Amino acid sequence: MTAQSTGPATAAGTTKRAFLELDDLKVSFQTEDGVVRAVDGVSFALERGRTMAIVGESGSGKSVTSQAIMGLHSRRAAKITGHAWVDGVDIVTAPDAELRALRGQRMAMIFQDPLSSLHPFYTVGKQLVEAVQAHGEVPKAEARRRAVSMLDRVGIPNAARRVDDYPHSFSGGMRQRAMIAMALINNPALLIADEPTTALDVTVQAQILELIRELQAEYNMAIVLITHDLGVVAESADDVTVMYGGRVVERGGVDEIFSRPSMPYTWGLMSSVPDMEADRGKRLEPIPGQPPSLINLPKGCVFRPRCAYAQHVPDGRCDTERPDLTPVDDGHDARCFLTLDQKRTLAVKATGTEEVA
Amino acid sequence: MTTPNLTDAGPRSASTPVGDVVLRVRGLQKYFPIQSSFLRRTIGQVKAVENIDLDVHAGETVGLVGESGCGKSTTGRTMLRLLDPTGGTIEIDGRDVTKLSMRQMVPVRRSAQMIFQDPYSSLNPRHTIGKIISSPWEVQGVNPEGGVKKSVQELMARVGLNPEHYNRFPAEFSGGQRQRIGIARALALRPKLIVCDEPVSALDVSIQAQVLNLLEDLQNEFNLAYVFIAHDLSVVRHIADRIAVMYLGRVMEITDSDSLYRSPRHPYTKALLSAIPLPHPSMRGQRERIVLTGDLPSPSNPPSGCVFRTRCWKAQERCATEIPPLSEISPGTSVACHFPEPAKEPVSFTPPQA
Ligand SMILES: Nc1ncnc2c1ncn2[C@@H]1O[C@H](COP(=O)(O)OP(=O)(O)OP(=O)(O)O)[C@@H](O)[C@H]1O
Ligand SMILES: Nc1ncnc2c1ncn2[C@@H]1O[C@H](COP(=O)(O)OP(=O)(O)OP(=O)(O)O)[C@@H](O)[C@H]1O
Ligand code: SF4
Ligand code: SF4
Ligand SMILES: [Mg+2]
Ligand SMILES: [Mg+2]
């Protein structure tokens, strides 16, 4: 395994900061029903050329985290504390003008729904040209040339002709490609992909993931990949962050997480998905119950109400105390009171992962 | 109301269908007219479903898979006469329903129901859960034994909803709970067949697993037949006994789930399966991926001969001139291809070494 997330402890001051580094990032929203703690202390680090997958149930705070990295939250609606450094700039405190300059130039985002970022009234080409010209004095002809070559790069057939088409005349997969072209046209160093392939067929998904990997190698991009498809994670990520109830509950290298998942929520995620290699008759084992309310988090461990392993922890600690993220192995942390031994043996039972030495 | 059929379905693994045929379609076609925007004249046709033959047996799940736009939903809706077929015949529970009027269809709907993908838009937001689940009884003029409220609450308990929430509105439920409401409504008339159109696609993995388990339990309890439409191939493999792979409105291959995944015989099936991400990082790069080039052809102007030929790496001259019929090439496996892949024997799976 190569360089791992360092975590906030070593990150502050002494060591050099990672290209993307979150330090105790918190995002909350004031609503009629109370304060929604959507992201409640997330830390991780990511270097260029590497891919961090964020996984977790709906509502666990994945998108809110990624929008905070992009500086997309309105400062009126969202209360943000902690730090999100992108190439040394703290997004949490950076002025709007600086954020605008960073977005689209140093960092870019692709969304699940391509139509949300392609304007239906303008041709794909016009939108690409504007994206280029928004960040520097580029003559129109040169911007257009770059638009065509980028469309060609993402695999749009007849790019020179299709550049003048409107988004609605593209198929779903082509729109997703056009959006990727839009995100990448200024050669960003950080790409945030929020469920980039969830709406697509497996065949198109495979093409898009392959394309992202190629472009990552070419531009040495850092990628934050948000998805709930564990297969996509297994295939594309270097590191994995598992979120639950607005917190990181486990993080580590992709091989570690898949071979030695170390806390009950991660086990639950893994045993919920049908395994293509397993016996078909095998019953799925879903996590019982519902995700927690982010307004009234349960006392003790946030996963406690749905956890089948709390009785293994003495003195009812799970009911009263919040576990910290603690090391399981080099660069692999989990937020759970179970002992290292228990984490290992119970995982085998829970997920059927054979421990391979 | 009809009494539930409680015959034990037996183990789910049976790859040879045994129960009665509850749905039989032959030569099913569904075309949609394309109209010019000016004169509203029909200028062409979207051939969404072309010549589908399918039998679905009691207690059996048949999966329908294929890329977006290949006609899965249209097939499902047309089979239940929610859309009028352009051609072919449909038999539900032994009765030819191809030409029945919507009125005549009402009693047929007791035995065949549908569950939709979107747990948000498929429930009327202004109706209580009680009203939503009991609506099929109202339409059918059925008075359930023990009264409406008691029967709805029994159904709610059966699908894992709290019966006390009888008077709540859909907005107060999560996606998984809403999907359960849709399932309870589909079960109200104790149907023999349910067409499930992407019933878990909008749900989180753990909620998805809860709903899949529920569908399996209900199938065992009531000997239900399912037509299960989904684009997640691992979900389909898990739940379906047999799988039909569709492309451009046609069935390319139909066989039992294990054979399909072990030994795809149609080139399109092979490409589709090769695109599924491998489940463990240690398996990266272990499978040859067949990347399909080009886009899906337009269903209003499908290629001549084999419709897959414009993207098929095995295509020959014959493929352009001669339509390959769906024919049985080994017991239980039918393929529409002039040059099918050879069969692979079952091998026991050895876990990857790290
Ligand atoms: N502007 C907002 N005001 C109030 N609450 C919000 C706001 N934006 C997000 N939330 C809440 O914050 C929580 C986290 O949302 P987020 O969108 O990050 O989830 P997610 O992990 O991306 O889920 P999904 O997988 O469904 O996309 C949710 O409970 C959501 O309702
Ligand atoms: N009401 C309609 N009028 C015209 N064309 C239609 C209509 N409904 C569907 N079609 C077309 O028929 C074809 C099949 O569509 P269908 O919705 O059945 O596909 P699908 O396999 O269910 O796709 P998805 O996976 O995206 O749900 C598509 O080309 C679609 O555009
Ligand atoms: S700390 Fe306790 S409740 Fe939380 S995940 Fe671990 S065992 Fe379960
Ligand atoms: S009939 Fe020809 S074009 Fe069609 S799938 Fe078979 S080999 Fe390919
Ligand atoms: Mg999200
Ligand atoms: Mg559909």
PDB file of C-alpha atoms in Angstrom, chain A residues 56-59 62 157 162 171 174 198-207 209-210 213 228-238 254-255 258-259 268-269 271-291 306 353-354 356-357, chain B residues 12-14 66-69 72 174 177 203-210 212-214 216-217 231-241 257-258 261 268 271-284 287 289 291-295 311 349 351-354:
ATOM      1  CA  GLY A  56     -22.257   5.437   2.688  1.00  0.00           C
ATOM      2  CA  GLU A  57     -26.013   5.412   2.767  1.00  0.00           C
ATOM      3  CA  SER A  58     -28.244   8.112   1.397  1.00  0.00           C
ATOM      4  CA  GLY A  59     -28.151  11.108   3.715  1.00  0.00           C
ATOM      5  CA  LYS A  62     -21.319  12.566   1.068  1.00  0.00           C
ATOM      6  CA  PRO A 157     -17.948  10.634 -32.316  1.00  0.00           C
ATOM      7  CA  ARG A 162     -21.436  17.493 -32.714  1.00  0.00           C
ATOM      8  CA  SER A 171     -27.817  10.299 -25.605  1.00  0.00           C
ATOM      9  CA  MET A 174     -22.920  11.263 -24.475  1.00  0.00           C
ATOM     10  CA  THR A 198     -25.275   5.906 -11.083  1.00  0.00           C
ATOM     11  CA  ALA A 199     -27.779   6.811 -13.771  1.00  0.00           C
ATOM     12  CA  LEU A 200     -25.954   4.955 -16.524  1.00  0.00           C
ATOM     13  CA  ASP A 201     -26.000   1.445 -17.953  1.00  0.00           C
ATOM     14  CA  VAL A 202     -23.136  -0.849 -17.009  1.00  0.00           C
ATOM     15  CA  THR A 203     -21.747  -0.670 -20.524  1.00  0.00           C
ATOM     16  CA  VAL A 204     -21.632   3.130 -20.494  1.00  0.00           C
ATOM     17  CA  GLN A 205     -20.471   3.127 -16.883  1.00  0.00           C
ATOM     18  CA  ALA A 206     -17.502   0.967 -17.820  1.00  0.00           C
ATOM     19  CA  GLN A 207     -16.582   3.378 -20.622  1.00  0.00           C
ATOM     20  CA  LEU A 209     -14.862   4.976 -15.546  1.00  0.00           C
ATOM     21  CA  GLU A 210     -12.177   3.916 -17.994  1.00  0.00           C
ATOM     22  CA  ARG A 213      -8.919   6.706 -15.179  1.00  0.00           C
ATOM     23  CA  HIS A 228     -22.771   3.687  -3.403  1.00  0.00           C
ATOM     24  CA  ASP A 229     -21.739   1.005  -5.831  1.00  0.00           C
ATOM     25  CA  LEU A 230     -19.088  -1.045  -4.042  1.00  0.00           C
ATOM     26  CA  GLY A 231     -18.076  -2.633  -7.339  1.00  0.00           C
ATOM     27  CA  VAL A 232     -17.149   0.795  -8.701  1.00  0.00           C
ATOM     28  CA  VAL A 233     -15.118   1.407  -5.535  1.00  0.00           C
ATOM     29  CA  ALA A 234     -13.332  -1.931  -5.838  1.00  0.00           C
ATOM     30  CA  GLU A 235     -12.463  -1.103  -9.405  1.00  0.00           C
ATOM     31  CA  SER A 236     -11.481   2.554  -9.233  1.00  0.00           C
ATOM     32  CA  ALA A 237     -10.422   3.703  -5.764  1.00  0.00           C
ATOM     33  CA  ASP A 238      -7.049   3.798  -4.053  1.00  0.00           C
ATOM     34  CA  VAL A 254      -9.079  -0.118  -0.877  1.00  0.00           C
ATOM     35  CA  ASP A 255      -7.518  -3.572  -0.417  1.00  0.00           C
ATOM     36  CA  PHE A 258     -12.360  -4.976   1.185  1.00  0.00           C
ATOM     37  CA  SER A 259     -10.229  -7.682   2.790  1.00  0.00           C
ATOM     38  CA  GLY A 268     -23.537  -4.322   6.803  1.00  0.00           C
ATOM     39  CA  LEU A 269     -22.872  -2.447   3.566  1.00  0.00           C
ATOM     40  CA  SER A 271     -23.382  -8.084   3.090  1.00  0.00           C
ATOM     41  CA  SER A 272     -26.291  -6.064   1.658  1.00  0.00           C
ATOM     42  CA  VAL A 273     -25.128  -6.268  -1.935  1.00  0.00           C
ATOM     43  CA  PRO A 274     -25.701  -9.425  -3.952  1.00  0.00           C
ATOM     44  CA  ASP A 275     -22.347 -11.012  -4.641  1.00  0.00           C
ATOM     45  CA  MET A 276     -21.924 -12.019  -8.265  1.00  0.00           C
ATOM     46  CA  GLU A 277     -19.567 -14.824  -7.307  1.00  0.00           C
ATOM     47  CA  ALA A 278     -21.610 -16.228  -4.437  1.00  0.00           C
ATOM     48  CA  ASP A 279     -24.245 -18.917  -4.440  1.00  0.00           C
ATOM     49  CA  ARG A 280     -27.426 -17.392  -5.829  1.00  0.00           C
ATOM     50  CA  GLY A 281     -29.654 -18.810  -3.121  1.00  0.00           C
ATOM     51  CA  LYS A 282     -27.695 -17.025  -0.381  1.00  0.00           C
ATOM     52  CA  ARG A 283     -29.944 -14.651   1.494  1.00  0.00           C
ATOM     53  CA  LEU A 284     -28.943 -11.001   1.650  1.00  0.00           C
ATOM     54  CA  GLU A 285     -28.276  -9.580   5.071  1.00  0.00           C
ATOM     55  CA  PRO A 286     -29.455  -6.010   5.136  1.00  0.00           C
ATOM     56  CA  ILE A 287     -28.676  -3.598   7.938  1.00  0.00           C
ATOM     57  CA  PRO A 288     -31.870  -3.462   9.976  1.00  0.00           C
ATOM     58  CA  GLY A 289     -33.634  -0.171  10.666  1.00  0.00           C
ATOM     59  CA  GLN A 290     -33.230   3.306   9.234  1.00  0.00           C
ATOM     60  CA  PRO A 291     -30.410   5.844   9.032  1.00  0.00           C
ATOM     61  CA  ARG A 306     -28.780  -0.711  14.159  1.00  0.00           C
ATOM     62  CA  THR A 353     -14.620 -12.314   3.658  1.00  0.00           C
ATOM     63  CA  GLU A 354     -11.962 -14.941   3.898  1.00  0.00           C
ATOM     64  CA  VAL A 356      -6.097 -13.971   3.064  1.00  0.00           C
ATOM     65  CA  ALA A 357      -2.686 -13.817   4.637  1.00  0.00           C
TER      66      ALA A 357
ATOM     67  CA  ARG B  12     -35.921 -21.331  -5.309  1.00  0.00           C
ATOM     68  CA  SER B  13     -33.035 -22.923  -7.084  1.00  0.00           C
ATOM     69  CA  ALA B  14     -35.151 -24.921  -9.524  1.00  0.00           C
ATOM     70  CA  GLY B  66     -30.670  -4.700 -21.120  1.00  0.00           C
ATOM     71  CA  GLU B  67     -29.503  -1.158 -21.733  1.00  0.00           C
ATOM     72  CA  SER B  68     -31.609   1.904 -21.148  1.00  0.00           C
ATOM     73  CA  GLY B  69     -34.207   2.256 -23.889  1.00  0.00           C
ATOM     74  CA  LYS B  72     -37.946  -3.402 -20.762  1.00  0.00           C
ATOM     75  CA  SER B 174     -38.559   7.014   3.497  1.00  0.00           C
ATOM     76  CA  GLN B 177     -40.892   2.402   3.210  1.00  0.00           C
ATOM     77  CA  LEU B 203     -32.979   2.558  -2.986  1.00  0.00           C
ATOM     78  CA  ASP B 204     -29.846   2.399  -0.882  1.00  0.00           C
ATOM     79  CA  VAL B 205     -28.067  -0.944  -0.782  1.00  0.00           C
ATOM     80  CA  SER B 206     -29.227  -1.938   2.692  1.00  0.00           C
ATOM     81  CA  ILE B 207     -32.828  -0.872   2.036  1.00  0.00           C
ATOM     82  CA  GLN B 208     -32.581  -2.580  -1.340  1.00  0.00           C
ATOM     83  CA  ALA B 209     -31.588  -5.805   0.391  1.00  0.00           C
ATOM     84  CA  GLN B 210     -34.553  -5.502   2.768  1.00  0.00           C
ATOM     85  CA  LEU B 212     -35.391  -7.956  -2.150  1.00  0.00           C
ATOM     86  CA  ASN B 213     -35.698 -10.279   0.844  1.00  0.00           C
ATOM     87  CA  LEU B 214     -39.310  -9.227   1.275  1.00  0.00           C
ATOM     88  CA  GLU B 216     -38.515 -13.418  -2.004  1.00  0.00           C
ATOM     89  CA  ASP B 217     -40.471 -14.189   1.163  1.00  0.00           C
ATOM     90  CA  HIS B 231     -30.432  -2.736 -14.885  1.00  0.00           C
ATOM     91  CA  ASP B 232     -28.340  -3.911 -11.917  1.00  0.00           C
ATOM     92  CA  LEU B 233     -27.199  -7.299 -13.142  1.00  0.00           C
ATOM     93  CA  SER B 234     -26.061  -8.536  -9.734  1.00  0.00           C
ATOM     94  CA  VAL B 235     -29.541  -7.853  -8.345  1.00  0.00           C
ATOM     95  CA  VAL B 236     -31.173  -9.681 -11.254  1.00  0.00           C
ATOM     96  CA  ARG B 237     -28.866 -12.638 -10.922  1.00  0.00           C
ATOM     97  CA  HIS B 238     -29.698 -12.838  -7.247  1.00  0.00           C
ATOM     98  CA  ILE B 239     -33.466 -12.792  -7.596  1.00  0.00           C
ATOM     99  CA  ALA B 240     -34.247 -14.307 -11.001  1.00  0.00           C
ATOM    100  CA  ASP B 241     -34.563 -17.979 -11.903  1.00  0.00           C
ATOM    101  CA  SER B 257     -29.505 -17.296 -14.204  1.00  0.00           C
ATOM    102  CA  ASP B 258     -26.544 -19.481 -13.417  1.00  0.00           C
ATOM    103  CA  TYR B 261     -23.545 -15.594 -15.895  1.00  0.00           C
ATOM    104  CA  TYR B 268     -24.268  -8.973 -26.503  1.00  0.00           C
ATOM    105  CA  ALA B 271     -20.302  -7.719 -23.563  1.00  0.00           C
ATOM    106  CA  LEU B 272     -22.922  -6.723 -20.991  1.00  0.00           C
ATOM    107  CA  LEU B 273     -21.524  -9.065 -18.354  1.00  0.00           C
ATOM    108  CA  SER B 274     -17.947  -8.034 -19.010  1.00  0.00           C
ATOM    109  CA  ALA B 275     -18.853  -4.452 -18.113  1.00  0.00           C
ATOM    110  CA  ILE B 276     -19.905  -5.266 -14.546  1.00  0.00           C
ATOM    111  CA  PRO B 277     -17.313  -4.024 -12.074  1.00  0.00           C
ATOM    112  CA  LEU B 278     -15.509  -6.876 -10.348  1.00  0.00           C
ATOM    113  CA  PRO B 279     -16.465  -7.087  -6.682  1.00  0.00           C
ATOM    114  CA  HIS B 280     -13.003  -7.136  -5.118  1.00  0.00           C
ATOM    115  CA  PRO B 281      -9.984  -4.873  -5.722  1.00  0.00           C
ATOM    116  CA  SER B 282      -7.703  -7.913  -5.895  1.00  0.00           C
ATOM    117  CA  MET B 283      -9.555  -8.982  -9.038  1.00  0.00           C
ATOM    118  CA  ARG B 284      -8.710  -5.801 -10.965  1.00  0.00           C
ATOM    119  CA  ARG B 287     -11.375  -9.973 -16.824  1.00  0.00           C
ATOM    120  CA  ARG B 289     -13.592  -6.159 -20.943  1.00  0.00           C
ATOM    121  CA  VAL B 291     -16.096  -2.359 -24.932  1.00  0.00           C
ATOM    122  CA  LEU B 292     -19.044  -1.823 -27.231  1.00  0.00           C
ATOM    123  CA  THR B 293     -18.304   0.920 -29.691  1.00  0.00           C
ATOM    124  CA  GLY B 294     -20.848   3.305 -31.082  1.00  0.00           C
ATOM    125  CA  ASP B 295     -24.261   4.184 -29.747  1.00  0.00           C
ATOM    126  CA  ARG B 311     -21.790  -3.196 -32.542  1.00  0.00           C
ATOM    127  CA  PHE B 349     -15.026 -20.739  -7.987  1.00  0.00           C
ATOM    128  CA  PRO B 351     -11.445 -17.161  -4.125  1.00  0.00           C
ATOM    129  CA  PRO B 352      -8.831 -14.674  -5.336  1.00  0.00           C
ATOM    130  CA  GLN B 353      -5.426 -14.772  -3.711  1.00  0.00           C
ATOM    131  CA  ALA B 354      -4.172 -11.461  -2.405  1.00  0.00           C
TER     132      ALA B 354
END
